[in-house]
Short mmCIF file of C-alpha atoms and ligand atoms in Angstrom, two decimals:
data_model
loop_
_atom_site.label_atom_id
_atom_site.label_comp_id
_atom_site.label_asym_id
_atom_site.label_seq_id
_atom_site.Cartn_x
_atom_site.Cartn_y
_atom_site.Cartn_z
CA MET A 1 -21.20 55.67 -53.66
CA ASN A 2 -21.10 55.54 -57.46
CA THR A 3 -24.49 55.30 -59.12
CA LYS A 4 -25.23 51.71 -60.06
CA TYR A 5 -27.14 51.01 -63.27
CA ILE A 6 -29.54 48.12 -63.61
CA PHE A 7 -30.79 47.18 -67.07
CA VAL A 8 -33.92 45.10 -67.23
CA THR A 9 -34.39 43.35 -70.56
CA GLY A 10 -36.85 40.67 -71.66
CA GLY A 11 -36.72 37.65 -73.90
CA VAL A 12 -38.80 34.82 -75.44
CA VAL A 13 -42.18 36.60 -75.41
CA SER A 14 -43.60 39.99 -74.48
CA SER A 15 -45.99 40.66 -71.57
CA LEU A 16 -43.83 38.86 -69.01
CA GLY A 17 -44.23 41.70 -66.56
CA LYS A 18 -40.89 43.49 -66.87
CA GLY A 19 -42.56 46.58 -65.46
CA ILE A 20 -43.65 44.78 -62.29
CA ILE A 21 -40.19 43.23 -61.93
CA SER A 22 -38.49 46.62 -62.36
CA ALA A 23 -40.88 48.19 -59.85
CA SER A 24 -40.25 45.30 -57.42
CA ILE A 25 -36.47 45.69 -57.71
CA GLY A 26 -36.99 49.39 -56.95
CA LYS A 27 -39.09 48.53 -53.93
CA LEU A 28 -36.50 46.10 -52.53
CA LEU A 29 -33.56 48.47 -52.96
CA GLN A 30 -35.61 51.28 -51.46
CA ALA A 31 -36.34 49.07 -48.43
CA ARG A 32 -32.57 48.87 -47.99
CA GLY A 33 -32.34 52.63 -47.85
CA TYR A 34 -30.98 53.28 -51.34
CA SER A 35 -32.13 56.26 -53.41
CA LEU A 36 -33.22 55.43 -56.91
CA THR A 37 -35.24 56.16 -59.98
CA ILE A 38 -36.81 53.82 -62.52
CA GLN A 39 -37.07 54.70 -66.20
CA LYS A 40 -38.59 53.05 -69.26
CA PHE A 41 -37.07 53.04 -72.74
CA ASP A 42 -39.51 52.03 -75.44
CA PRO A 43 -38.28 51.10 -78.89
CA TYR A 44 -41.23 52.46 -80.89
CA ILE A 45 -41.17 55.58 -83.06
CA ASN A 46 -44.01 57.53 -81.41
CA ILE A 47 -42.60 60.44 -79.42
CA ASP A 48 -44.78 59.31 -76.51
CA PRO A 49 -47.75 56.94 -76.08
CA GLY A 50 -50.16 59.89 -75.73
CA THR A 51 -51.49 59.43 -79.24
CA LEU A 52 -51.72 55.63 -78.98
CA ASN A 53 -55.05 53.84 -78.80
CA PRO A 54 -55.41 52.03 -75.43
CA TYR A 55 -56.11 48.83 -77.41
CA GLU A 56 -52.55 49.14 -78.76
CA HIS A 57 -50.78 50.09 -75.59
CA GLY A 58 -53.09 50.07 -72.56
CA GLU A 59 -53.50 53.10 -70.37
CA CYS A 60 -51.54 56.27 -70.95
CA TYR A 61 -50.02 57.26 -67.61
CA VAL A 62 -49.35 60.94 -66.94
CA THR A 63 -46.45 62.12 -64.80
CA TYR A 64 -46.69 65.01 -62.36
CA ASP A 65 -44.77 67.24 -64.77
CA GLY A 66 -47.16 66.43 -67.60
CA MET A 67 -45.51 63.74 -69.75
CA GLU A 68 -47.79 61.15 -71.33
CA THR A 69 -46.05 57.85 -70.69
CA ASP A 70 -46.20 54.09 -70.65
CA LEU A 71 -48.36 52.43 -68.00
CA ASP A 72 -45.29 50.81 -66.45
CA LEU A 73 -44.44 54.19 -64.93
CA GLY A 74 -47.66 53.78 -62.98
CA HIS A 75 -46.28 50.54 -61.51
CA TYR A 76 -43.02 52.27 -60.62
CA GLU A 77 -44.89 54.96 -58.70
CA ARG A 78 -47.42 52.63 -57.07
CA PHE A 79 -44.66 50.31 -55.83
CA THR A 80 -42.06 52.84 -54.70
CA GLY A 81 -44.02 56.03 -54.11
CA ILE A 82 -41.21 57.79 -56.01
CA ARG A 83 -42.47 60.32 -58.52
CA THR A 84 -41.38 59.91 -62.10
CA THR A 85 -40.87 62.77 -64.55
CA ARG A 86 -40.63 63.29 -68.30
CA ASP A 87 -37.03 62.04 -68.13
CA ASN A 88 -38.28 58.61 -67.01
CA SER A 89 -40.00 57.79 -70.27
CA VAL A 90 -37.98 57.70 -73.47
CA THR A 91 -38.92 56.33 -76.88
CA THR A 92 -36.92 55.74 -80.05
CA GLY A 93 -38.93 58.62 -81.51
CA ARG A 94 -37.70 61.01 -78.83
CA ILE A 95 -34.10 59.83 -79.24
CA TYR A 96 -34.16 60.34 -83.00
CA LYS A 97 -35.95 63.66 -82.67
CA SER A 98 -33.28 65.12 -80.41
CA VAL A 99 -30.48 63.81 -82.62
CA ILE A 100 -32.14 65.14 -85.79
CA ASP A 101 -32.88 68.52 -84.15
CA ARG A 102 -29.24 68.78 -83.17
CA GLU A 103 -28.12 67.82 -86.65
CA ARG A 104 -30.32 70.56 -88.18
CA HIS A 105 -28.91 72.99 -85.68
CA GLY A 106 -25.44 72.19 -86.97
CA ASP A 107 -24.16 70.76 -83.72
CA TYR A 108 -22.41 67.80 -85.34
CA LEU A 109 -20.03 70.00 -87.33
CA GLY A 110 -20.37 68.26 -90.67
CA LYS A 111 -20.22 64.67 -89.42
CA THR A 112 -22.28 61.87 -90.96
CA ILE A 113 -24.97 61.03 -88.41
CA GLN A 114 -25.31 57.29 -87.79
CA VAL A 115 -27.10 54.87 -85.48
CA VAL A 116 -23.72 54.03 -83.98
CA PRO A 117 -22.39 56.24 -82.41
CA HIS A 118 -24.92 59.11 -82.54
CA ILE A 119 -28.16 57.34 -81.67
CA THR A 120 -26.44 55.02 -79.21
CA ASP A 121 -24.66 57.97 -77.57
CA GLU A 122 -27.98 59.76 -77.14
CA ILE A 123 -29.45 56.59 -75.55
CA LYS A 124 -26.45 56.36 -73.22
CA ARG A 125 -26.74 60.03 -72.27
CA ARG A 126 -30.36 59.49 -71.29
CA ILE A 127 -29.71 56.24 -69.45
CA MET A 128 -27.04 58.07 -67.45
CA ARG A 129 -29.48 60.97 -66.93
CA GLU A 130 -26.83 63.51 -67.78
CA GLU A 131 -29.19 66.43 -67.35
CA ASP A 132 -30.60 65.30 -64.02
CA PRO A 133 -28.65 66.85 -61.10
CA THR A 134 -30.08 64.37 -58.54
CA HIS A 135 -27.73 61.72 -57.21
CA TYR A 136 -29.24 58.24 -57.27
CA ASP A 137 -27.68 55.16 -55.75
CA PHE A 138 -29.45 53.12 -58.39
CA VAL A 139 -30.89 53.93 -61.80
CA ILE A 140 -33.11 51.12 -63.05
CA THR A 141 -33.70 51.15 -66.79
CA GLU A 142 -36.34 48.90 -68.28
CA VAL A 143 -36.11 48.35 -72.02
CA GLY A 144 -39.42 47.61 -73.72
CA GLY A 145 -39.82 44.91 -76.34
CA THR A 146 -38.21 41.49 -76.64
CA ILE A 147 -34.58 40.65 -77.28
CA GLY A 148 -33.96 40.10 -80.99
CA ASP A 149 -36.42 42.79 -82.10
CA ILE A 150 -34.89 44.92 -84.83
CA GLU A 151 -36.11 48.05 -83.04
CA SER A 152 -34.33 47.38 -79.79
CA ALA A 153 -30.87 46.76 -81.31
CA PRO A 154 -29.54 50.32 -80.68
CA PHE A 155 -30.64 50.07 -77.03
CA MET A 156 -28.80 46.76 -76.64
CA GLU A 157 -25.68 48.24 -78.19
CA ALA A 158 -25.88 51.16 -75.74
CA ILE A 159 -26.22 48.72 -72.83
CA ARG A 160 -23.29 46.66 -74.09
CA GLN A 161 -21.09 49.75 -74.20
CA LEU A 162 -22.21 50.94 -70.78
CA LYS A 163 -21.61 47.53 -69.21
CA TRP A 164 -18.12 47.58 -70.64
CA GLU A 165 -17.44 51.14 -69.48
CA LEU A 166 -19.01 50.86 -66.03
CA GLY A 167 -17.84 47.39 -65.05
CA LYS A 168 -19.31 46.41 -61.68
CA ASP A 169 -21.49 49.50 -61.60
CA ALA A 170 -23.79 48.02 -64.25
CA VAL A 171 -25.82 44.82 -64.18
CA ASN A 172 -28.17 43.26 -66.66
CA ILE A 173 -31.22 41.44 -65.40
CA HIS A 174 -32.82 39.41 -68.13
CA LEU A 175 -36.40 38.19 -67.82
CA THR A 176 -37.39 35.09 -69.78
CA TYR A 177 -40.13 32.52 -69.90
CA VAL A 178 -40.04 28.81 -69.05
CA PRO A 179 -43.08 27.19 -70.69
CA TYR A 180 -44.73 24.07 -69.34
CA LEU A 181 -45.59 21.52 -72.02
CA LYS A 182 -48.64 19.72 -70.76
CA ALA A 183 -48.45 16.79 -73.17
CA ALA A 184 -44.83 16.12 -72.23
CA GLY A 185 -45.39 17.07 -68.60
CA GLU A 186 -42.20 19.10 -68.73
CA LEU A 187 -40.91 22.58 -68.10
CA LYS A 188 -38.73 23.75 -70.98
CA THR A 189 -35.61 25.87 -70.59
CA LYS A 190 -34.57 25.92 -74.26
CA PRO A 191 -36.31 29.24 -75.06
CA THR A 192 -34.38 30.79 -72.16
CA GLN A 193 -31.10 29.39 -73.43
CA HIS A 194 -31.81 30.79 -76.89
CA SER A 195 -32.78 34.14 -75.49
CA VAL A 196 -29.54 34.38 -73.50
CA LYS A 197 -27.55 33.31 -76.59
CA GLU A 198 -29.21 36.14 -78.50
CA LEU A 199 -28.22 38.56 -75.76
CA GLN A 200 -24.67 37.21 -75.73
CA SER A 201 -24.46 37.56 -79.50
CA MET A 202 -24.99 41.27 -78.92
CA GLY A 203 -22.12 41.26 -76.47
CA ILE A 204 -24.19 41.30 -73.30
CA GLN A 205 -23.71 38.68 -70.62
CA PRO A 206 -26.72 38.71 -68.27
CA ASP A 207 -25.79 38.88 -64.57
CA ILE A 208 -29.14 37.77 -63.23
CA LEU A 209 -31.91 35.76 -64.87
CA ILE A 210 -35.53 35.89 -63.80
CA LEU A 211 -37.57 33.01 -65.13
CA ARG A 212 -41.29 33.57 -65.49
CA THR A 213 -43.14 30.34 -64.96
CA GLU A 214 -46.59 29.00 -64.26
CA LYS A 215 -45.17 26.06 -62.30
CA HIS A 216 -42.56 25.92 -59.56
CA LEU A 217 -39.04 25.31 -60.86
CA GLU A 218 -36.95 22.79 -58.94
CA THR A 219 -33.32 23.59 -58.22
CA ALA A 220 -32.20 21.15 -60.91
CA ILE A 221 -33.89 23.25 -63.60
CA ARG A 222 -32.42 26.47 -62.28
CA ALA A 223 -28.99 24.79 -62.10
CA LYS A 224 -29.30 23.73 -65.73
CA VAL A 225 -30.14 27.28 -66.78
CA ALA A 226 -27.28 28.62 -64.64
CA SER A 227 -24.68 26.36 -66.21
CA PHE A 228 -25.89 26.80 -69.81
CA CYS A 229 -26.10 30.56 -69.49
CA ASN A 230 -22.95 31.34 -67.45
CA VAL A 231 -24.98 32.74 -64.55
CA ASP A 232 -24.49 31.93 -60.83
CA LEU A 233 -27.14 29.60 -59.42
CA ASP A 234 -28.26 32.14 -56.79
CA CYS A 235 -28.70 34.64 -59.63
CA VAL A 236 -31.30 32.45 -61.34
CA VAL A 237 -34.54 33.55 -59.77
CA GLN A 238 -38.02 32.35 -60.59
CA SER A 239 -41.12 34.45 -60.88
CA GLU A 240 -44.12 32.21 -60.51
CA ASP A 241 -47.65 33.39 -61.25
CA LEU A 242 -48.99 34.96 -58.08
CA PRO A 243 -52.52 36.00 -57.11
CA SER A 244 -51.46 39.65 -56.78
CA ILE A 245 -48.74 41.72 -58.44
CA TYR A 246 -48.00 43.18 -55.01
CA GLU A 247 -46.64 39.80 -53.90
CA VAL A 248 -43.87 39.94 -56.49
CA PRO A 249 -41.40 42.01 -54.40
CA VAL A 250 -41.85 39.65 -51.46
CA ASN A 251 -41.28 36.62 -53.65
CA MET A 252 -38.19 38.24 -55.18
CA GLN A 253 -36.85 39.13 -51.76
CA LYS A 254 -37.35 35.57 -50.50
CA GLN A 255 -35.11 34.32 -53.28
CA GLY A 256 -32.49 36.95 -52.55
CA LEU A 257 -32.79 38.97 -55.75
CA ASP A 258 -31.80 42.17 -53.94
CA THR A 259 -28.84 40.46 -52.26
CA ALA A 260 -27.71 39.18 -55.66
CA ILE A 261 -27.88 42.73 -57.05
CA LEU A 262 -25.81 44.08 -54.17
CA ARG A 263 -23.22 41.35 -54.60
CA LYS A 264 -23.00 41.87 -58.37
CA THR A 265 -22.54 45.62 -57.94
CA GLY A 266 -19.91 45.13 -55.25
CA LEU A 267 -21.98 46.48 -52.37
CA LEU A 268 -22.06 45.15 -48.84
CA THR A 269 -24.74 42.52 -48.40
CA THR A 270 -26.40 43.51 -45.15
CA PRO A 271 -29.28 41.50 -43.59
CA THR A 272 -32.56 41.49 -45.50
CA PRO A 273 -34.91 44.24 -44.26
CA SER A 274 -38.57 43.69 -43.50
CA LEU A 275 -41.03 45.16 -45.98
CA GLY A 276 -43.17 46.33 -43.02
CA ALA A 277 -46.40 48.04 -44.05
CA TRP A 278 -46.21 46.32 -47.43
CA LEU A 279 -46.56 42.94 -45.71
CA THR A 280 -49.48 44.21 -43.64
CA PHE A 281 -51.17 45.22 -46.88
CA LEU A 282 -50.65 41.74 -48.33
CA GLU A 283 -51.94 40.16 -45.14
CA ASN A 284 -55.10 42.26 -45.37
CA LEU A 285 -55.42 41.40 -49.05
CA LYS A 286 -55.33 37.70 -48.20
CA THR A 287 -57.68 37.84 -45.26
CA ALA A 288 -60.32 40.05 -46.88
CA THR A 289 -63.15 37.71 -47.71
CA GLU A 290 -66.11 39.99 -48.32
CA GLN A 291 -66.29 41.77 -51.63
CA VAL A 292 -67.13 45.26 -52.72
CA HIS A 293 -68.64 45.24 -56.21
CA ILE A 294 -67.63 48.11 -58.44
CA GLY A 295 -68.75 48.74 -62.01
CA LEU A 296 -66.41 50.41 -64.49
CA VAL A 297 -68.51 52.10 -67.14
CA GLY A 298 -66.20 52.56 -70.09
CA LYS A 299 -65.56 51.64 -73.70
CA TYR A 300 -62.31 49.64 -73.58
CA ASP A 301 -62.90 46.03 -72.68
CA LEU A 302 -59.26 45.52 -71.82
CA GLN A 303 -57.69 45.11 -68.36
CA ASP A 304 -54.83 47.49 -69.10
CA ALA A 305 -56.96 50.34 -70.45
CA TYR A 306 -58.00 51.52 -66.99
CA LYS A 307 -54.98 50.11 -65.14
CA SER A 308 -54.45 52.87 -62.58
CA ILE A 309 -58.16 53.08 -61.75
CA ARG A 310 -58.26 49.32 -61.17
CA GLU A 311 -55.19 49.41 -58.94
CA CYS A 312 -56.56 52.34 -56.92
CA LEU A 313 -59.80 50.38 -56.38
CA ILE A 314 -57.93 47.24 -55.35
CA GLN A 315 -55.78 49.22 -52.90
CA ALA A 316 -58.68 51.17 -51.39
CA ALA A 317 -60.71 47.97 -51.01
CA VAL A 318 -57.89 46.26 -49.09
CA TYR A 319 -57.54 49.21 -46.73
CA ASN A 320 -61.27 48.85 -46.10
CA HIS A 321 -60.87 45.08 -45.52
CA ARG A 322 -62.64 44.08 -48.70
CA LYS A 323 -61.77 42.43 -51.99
CA ALA A 324 -62.48 44.60 -54.99
CA ASP A 325 -64.74 42.80 -57.44
CA ILE A 326 -64.48 44.92 -60.57
CA HIS A 327 -66.99 44.53 -63.39
CA PHE A 328 -66.43 46.10 -66.76
CA ILE A 329 -69.61 47.54 -68.24
CA ASN A 330 -69.40 48.43 -71.90
CA SER A 331 -71.11 51.79 -72.21
CA GLU A 332 -71.88 51.11 -75.88
CA ASN A 333 -74.36 48.47 -74.80
CA ILE A 334 -76.17 50.59 -72.21
CA THR A 335 -79.76 51.67 -72.90
CA THR A 336 -82.41 53.23 -70.67
CA GLU A 337 -84.16 49.84 -70.77
CA ASN A 338 -81.26 47.68 -69.62
CA ILE A 339 -79.39 50.05 -67.29
CA ALA A 340 -81.06 48.77 -64.10
CA ASP A 341 -80.04 45.27 -65.06
CA MET A 342 -76.52 46.27 -66.04
CA LEU A 343 -75.85 47.92 -62.69
CA LYS A 344 -77.65 45.34 -60.57
CA GLY A 345 -75.79 44.25 -57.47
CA LEU A 346 -73.08 46.89 -57.78
CA ASP A 347 -72.09 48.96 -54.76
CA GLY A 348 -70.48 51.78 -56.67
CA ILE A 349 -69.90 52.97 -60.21
CA ILE A 350 -66.92 54.58 -61.87
CA ILE A 351 -67.61 56.50 -65.05
CA CYS A 352 -64.35 56.21 -66.92
CA PRO A 353 -62.23 58.77 -68.76
CA GLY A 354 -61.95 58.73 -72.53
CA PHE A 355 -62.04 60.55 -75.83
CA GLY A 356 -64.50 60.78 -78.70
CA SER A 357 -68.15 59.92 -79.07
CA ARG A 358 -68.18 56.12 -78.89
CA GLY A 359 -70.13 54.94 -75.85
CA ILE A 360 -70.91 58.49 -74.67
CA GLU A 361 -74.70 58.16 -74.46
CA GLY A 362 -74.34 55.01 -72.33
CA LYS A 363 -72.22 56.91 -69.85
CA ILE A 364 -74.85 59.64 -69.66
CA ILE A 365 -77.59 57.07 -69.05
CA ALA A 366 -75.48 55.49 -66.31
CA ALA A 367 -74.90 58.89 -64.68
CA GLN A 368 -78.64 59.56 -64.71
CA TYR A 369 -79.48 56.18 -63.25
CA THR A 370 -76.96 56.37 -60.43
CA ARG A 371 -77.93 59.97 -59.64
CA THR A 372 -81.63 59.20 -59.43
CA HIS A 373 -81.03 55.95 -57.50
CA ASP A 374 -78.37 57.40 -55.20
CA ILE A 375 -75.70 54.85 -56.09
CA PRO A 376 -72.16 56.01 -55.18
CA THR A 377 -70.68 57.36 -58.41
CA PHE A 378 -67.23 58.58 -59.28
CA GLY A 379 -66.80 60.30 -62.63
CA ILE A 380 -63.25 60.77 -63.84
CA CYS A 381 -62.38 63.34 -66.51
CA LEU A 382 -64.71 62.42 -69.39
CA GLY A 383 -66.79 60.65 -66.73
CA MET A 384 -67.14 63.93 -64.82
CA GLN A 385 -68.06 65.70 -68.06
CA MET A 386 -70.82 63.14 -68.65
CA MET A 387 -72.21 63.78 -65.13
CA VAL A 388 -72.30 67.47 -65.99
CA ILE A 389 -74.08 66.90 -69.32
CA GLU A 390 -76.60 64.54 -67.75
CA PHE A 391 -77.41 67.13 -65.09
CA ALA A 392 -77.92 69.82 -67.73
CA ARG A 393 -80.22 67.61 -69.75
CA ASN A 394 -82.34 66.18 -66.97
CA VAL A 395 -82.24 68.77 -64.19
CA LEU A 396 -81.57 72.10 -65.89
CA GLY A 397 -83.88 71.11 -68.74
CA TYR A 398 -81.46 71.55 -71.66
CA SER A 399 -82.18 68.40 -73.58
CA ASP A 400 -79.59 69.29 -76.24
CA ALA A 401 -76.78 69.94 -73.75
CA HIS A 402 -73.48 68.45 -74.81
CA SER A 403 -69.72 68.74 -74.90
CA LYS A 404 -68.18 70.61 -77.82
CA GLU A 405 -65.97 67.59 -78.27
CA ILE A 406 -69.01 65.61 -79.44
CA ASP A 407 -71.39 68.26 -80.77
CA GLU A 408 -69.73 71.36 -82.22
CA ASN A 409 -73.04 73.19 -82.59
CA THR A 410 -74.84 72.55 -79.33
CA PRO A 411 -76.42 75.75 -77.96
CA HIS A 412 -75.93 74.37 -74.44
CA ASN A 413 -72.21 73.69 -74.49
CA VAL A 414 -71.89 72.90 -70.79
CA ILE A 415 -68.53 71.33 -71.60
CA ASP A 416 -66.52 73.58 -73.87
CA ILE A 417 -63.09 73.58 -75.47
CA MET A 418 -60.51 75.37 -73.32
CA GLU A 419 -59.45 78.76 -74.63
CA ASP A 420 -55.81 77.75 -75.14
CA GLN A 421 -56.81 74.55 -76.96
CA LYS A 422 -58.79 76.24 -79.74
CA ASN A 423 -56.05 76.64 -82.31
CA ILE A 424 -54.14 73.48 -81.64
CA THR A 425 -53.47 71.35 -84.70
CA ASN A 426 -50.74 69.07 -83.36
CA MET A 427 -52.36 66.33 -81.29
CA GLY A 428 -49.28 65.01 -79.48
CA GLY A 429 -48.49 66.35 -76.02
CA THR A 430 -50.69 69.44 -76.37
CA MET A 431 -53.52 68.74 -73.91
CA ARG A 432 -53.75 70.28 -70.46
CA LEU A 433 -51.29 67.86 -68.91
CA GLY A 434 -49.78 67.23 -65.51
CA ALA A 435 -50.40 68.63 -62.07
CA TYR A 436 -52.41 71.78 -61.44
CA ALA A 437 -53.56 73.31 -58.19
CA CYS A 438 -57.14 72.92 -57.06
CA GLU A 439 -58.74 74.81 -54.21
CA LEU A 440 -61.40 72.92 -52.29
CA ARG A 441 -64.46 74.70 -50.98
CA GLU A 442 -64.88 74.98 -47.24
CA GLY A 443 -67.61 72.63 -46.01
CA SER A 444 -67.64 70.47 -49.15
CA ARG A 445 -67.38 66.69 -49.16
CA VAL A 446 -64.11 66.76 -51.06
CA ARG A 447 -62.59 69.19 -48.58
CA GLU A 448 -63.45 66.78 -45.81
CA ILE A 449 -62.07 63.83 -47.79
CA TYR A 450 -58.73 65.44 -48.59
CA GLY A 451 -58.48 67.20 -45.24
CA GLU A 452 -56.74 70.16 -46.84
CA LYS A 453 -57.62 73.29 -48.73
CA MET A 454 -55.19 73.18 -51.64
CA ILE A 455 -54.40 70.03 -53.59
CA GLN A 456 -52.42 69.20 -56.74
CA GLU A 457 -53.76 66.62 -59.16
CA ARG A 458 -52.77 65.47 -62.65
CA HIS A 459 -54.71 66.31 -65.78
CA ARG A 460 -55.09 65.09 -69.33
CA HIS A 461 -57.87 66.83 -71.24
CA ARG A 462 -58.78 69.54 -73.75
CA TYR A 463 -62.34 70.34 -72.67
CA GLU A 464 -63.63 71.97 -69.50
CA PHE A 465 -66.72 72.83 -67.53
CA ASN A 466 -68.29 75.97 -69.04
CA ASN A 467 -68.44 78.55 -66.24
CA ALA A 468 -71.27 80.43 -68.01
CA PHE A 469 -73.58 77.76 -66.58
CA LEU A 470 -72.01 77.59 -63.13
CA SER A 471 -74.64 79.47 -61.14
CA GLN A 472 -77.44 77.40 -62.68
CA TYR A 473 -75.70 74.21 -61.58
CA GLU A 474 -75.10 75.45 -58.09
CA SER A 475 -78.63 76.70 -57.52
CA ASN A 476 -79.97 73.34 -58.71
CA GLY A 477 -77.87 71.13 -56.47
CA MET A 478 -74.64 70.32 -58.30
CA GLN A 479 -71.80 72.19 -56.61
CA CYS A 480 -68.48 73.10 -58.17
CA THR A 481 -66.38 72.47 -55.08
CA GLY A 482 -62.92 72.34 -56.61
CA ARG A 483 -61.56 75.21 -58.70
CA ASN A 484 -58.18 76.14 -60.07
CA PRO A 485 -57.15 79.24 -58.13
CA GLU A 486 -55.54 80.97 -61.15
CA SER A 487 -57.77 80.09 -64.07
CA ASP A 488 -61.01 79.43 -62.19
CA LEU A 489 -61.46 76.21 -64.13
CA VAL A 490 -63.88 73.83 -62.42
CA GLU A 491 -61.96 70.75 -61.31
CA ILE A 492 -64.59 69.01 -59.16
CA VAL A 493 -68.38 68.75 -59.15
CA GLU A 494 -70.40 67.06 -56.44
CA ILE A 495 -74.03 66.65 -55.41
CA PRO A 496 -73.97 67.02 -51.62
CA ASP A 497 -77.50 65.65 -51.25
CA LEU A 498 -76.43 62.26 -52.54
CA LYS A 499 -74.35 59.60 -50.77
CA TRP A 500 -71.37 59.96 -53.08
CA TYR A 501 -71.73 61.65 -56.44
CA ILE A 502 -68.42 63.28 -57.32
CA GLY A 503 -66.78 64.03 -60.62
CA THR A 504 -63.20 65.18 -61.08
CA GLN A 505 -61.80 66.84 -64.17
CA PHE A 506 -58.39 65.54 -63.08
CA HIS A 507 -57.16 61.97 -62.82
CA PRO A 508 -56.71 61.02 -59.17
CA GLU A 509 -55.86 57.46 -60.19
CA TYR A 510 -52.35 58.48 -61.28
CA SER A 511 -51.31 59.36 -57.76
CA GLY A 512 -52.58 56.49 -55.59
CA THR A 513 -49.76 54.25 -54.34
CA LEU A 514 -49.86 51.04 -52.35
CA LEU A 515 -48.63 52.66 -49.15
CA LYS A 516 -50.54 55.91 -49.75
CA PRO A 517 -53.89 55.00 -51.27
CA HIS A 518 -55.77 57.90 -52.81
CA PRO A 519 -58.24 59.60 -50.40
CA LEU A 520 -60.98 59.90 -53.03
CA PHE A 521 -60.86 56.19 -53.84
CA MET A 522 -60.70 55.36 -50.13
CA ASP A 523 -63.80 57.38 -49.35
CA PHE A 524 -65.64 56.17 -52.45
CA ILE A 525 -65.03 52.53 -51.52
CA LYS A 526 -65.96 53.14 -47.90
CA THR A 527 -69.27 54.67 -48.97
CA ALA A 528 -69.89 51.90 -51.49
CA ILE A 529 -69.39 49.29 -48.74
CA GLY A 530 -71.81 51.08 -46.47
CA ARG A 531 -74.55 51.07 -49.05
N1 LIG B 601 -62.12 63.92 -73.92
C1 LIG B 601 -62.19 64.75 -72.75
C2 LIG B 601 -61.33 65.99 -72.88
O1 LIG B 601 -60.41 66.03 -73.67
C3 LIG B 601 -61.83 63.97 -71.51
C4 LIG B 601 -60.43 63.45 -71.49
C5 LIG B 601 -60.19 62.34 -70.49
O2 LIG B 601 -61.11 61.67 -70.04
N2 LIG B 601 -58.95 62.10 -70.16
O3 LIG B 601 -61.55 66.95 -72.20
#
């Protein structure tokens, strides 16, 4: 079959959950046996979100092949289990960069380089994944931003051209918002009508509309939208607020979104498949009544900043028949006096990843408290580094121990800059990124948890455990049980004498999916429950 292209655009306001919708569409088509990939096109100028502050853009998600990307790629992977790559995340910056590089190289043979056709052609080339040899039945392309933004105009023009060229092989799914006006007691479709007009003014007729709404929309409202927007009634789908994002695919399936896509792309509409294990997960999510209380010790008081960690905790809790009750604990406010109070009632603690010195001492205090009180603790990347520093200060007796990232001149640099990071001046895309092998020590806790000797996990850091101190750590009770087989870099530390005190230099949270929850999070939650 010809590859079918689905374009997911958004209107009215941002933050409607286009990423979840795109991931859900992927899930539903996958359940029907189709092969697919989901990609995100972001209209900002940054080459990638790697240099963006999480307050600006939420978590930076890292692909297996080491691209720093938008957090929506995390949704794509968690929903479908399909791995994304650097080709699945494209920004305006990357588009312009490749066009400008080609221009400097002389590839355009003296032509004047313009937004149309050169930028739009480059967008089309990437949407069509011209360099990717894999055949996909469906390529789902989500375009960031809101319709009408100046920045997204070249993307819309590329979509218009592709829809024209591909005919039935391309569909546009437009996500809008239907606000409820309390004073009038009415749901309003006008913003949707305007948003569709805007899209039409760019030459794009949406095939399917998804209306985000806080209240149920009666058929009459959907019929009104259908007739004003030239869209079939069964192609006007509503996306009500739901208690869990994982219910979205089920809700979309109930309304026949996948059937509508098949019909629009000229495919046979076979009976709707069951979502199987996905439904079992949702059932367990609903029936779990008891909670497991987890503290996230970090510096970003923002849901999206630790998105993948949160989702991994939610998933692992459900598989252990619990509801994850996640508390954010701002490490900037932690002191030795208040730490007991701050962590009161929590079953387990995550010490979060991060960069820079803000909130560092609070993380070290938390690591000390949980170590000396045997509270299950999971340190991730910077969190692991803080466990290592705390151990040096309070067990090895080096009160000035630190990471070179924070203190250039510390004589006890237990966390040091990696050799190949020393002369780096360009900050974008130059960290140790993506998946690296890690060999797990026989007899260690992590070896038991993973059930295999060699694992691959994703990284995003510049600093590392300093092996000059390794033997001192091991003889004092902190074991380096995961090492990179080529470079010998320490990837995991654990204290076997404690219930669960494990730090990973890598980010396990990037690879947990709903149907394959991450073993470290599973075991961490299980231990936390047992406490
Ligand atoms: N700042 C630390 C480093 O670069 C940790 C990074 C992280 O937590 N992702 O090594």
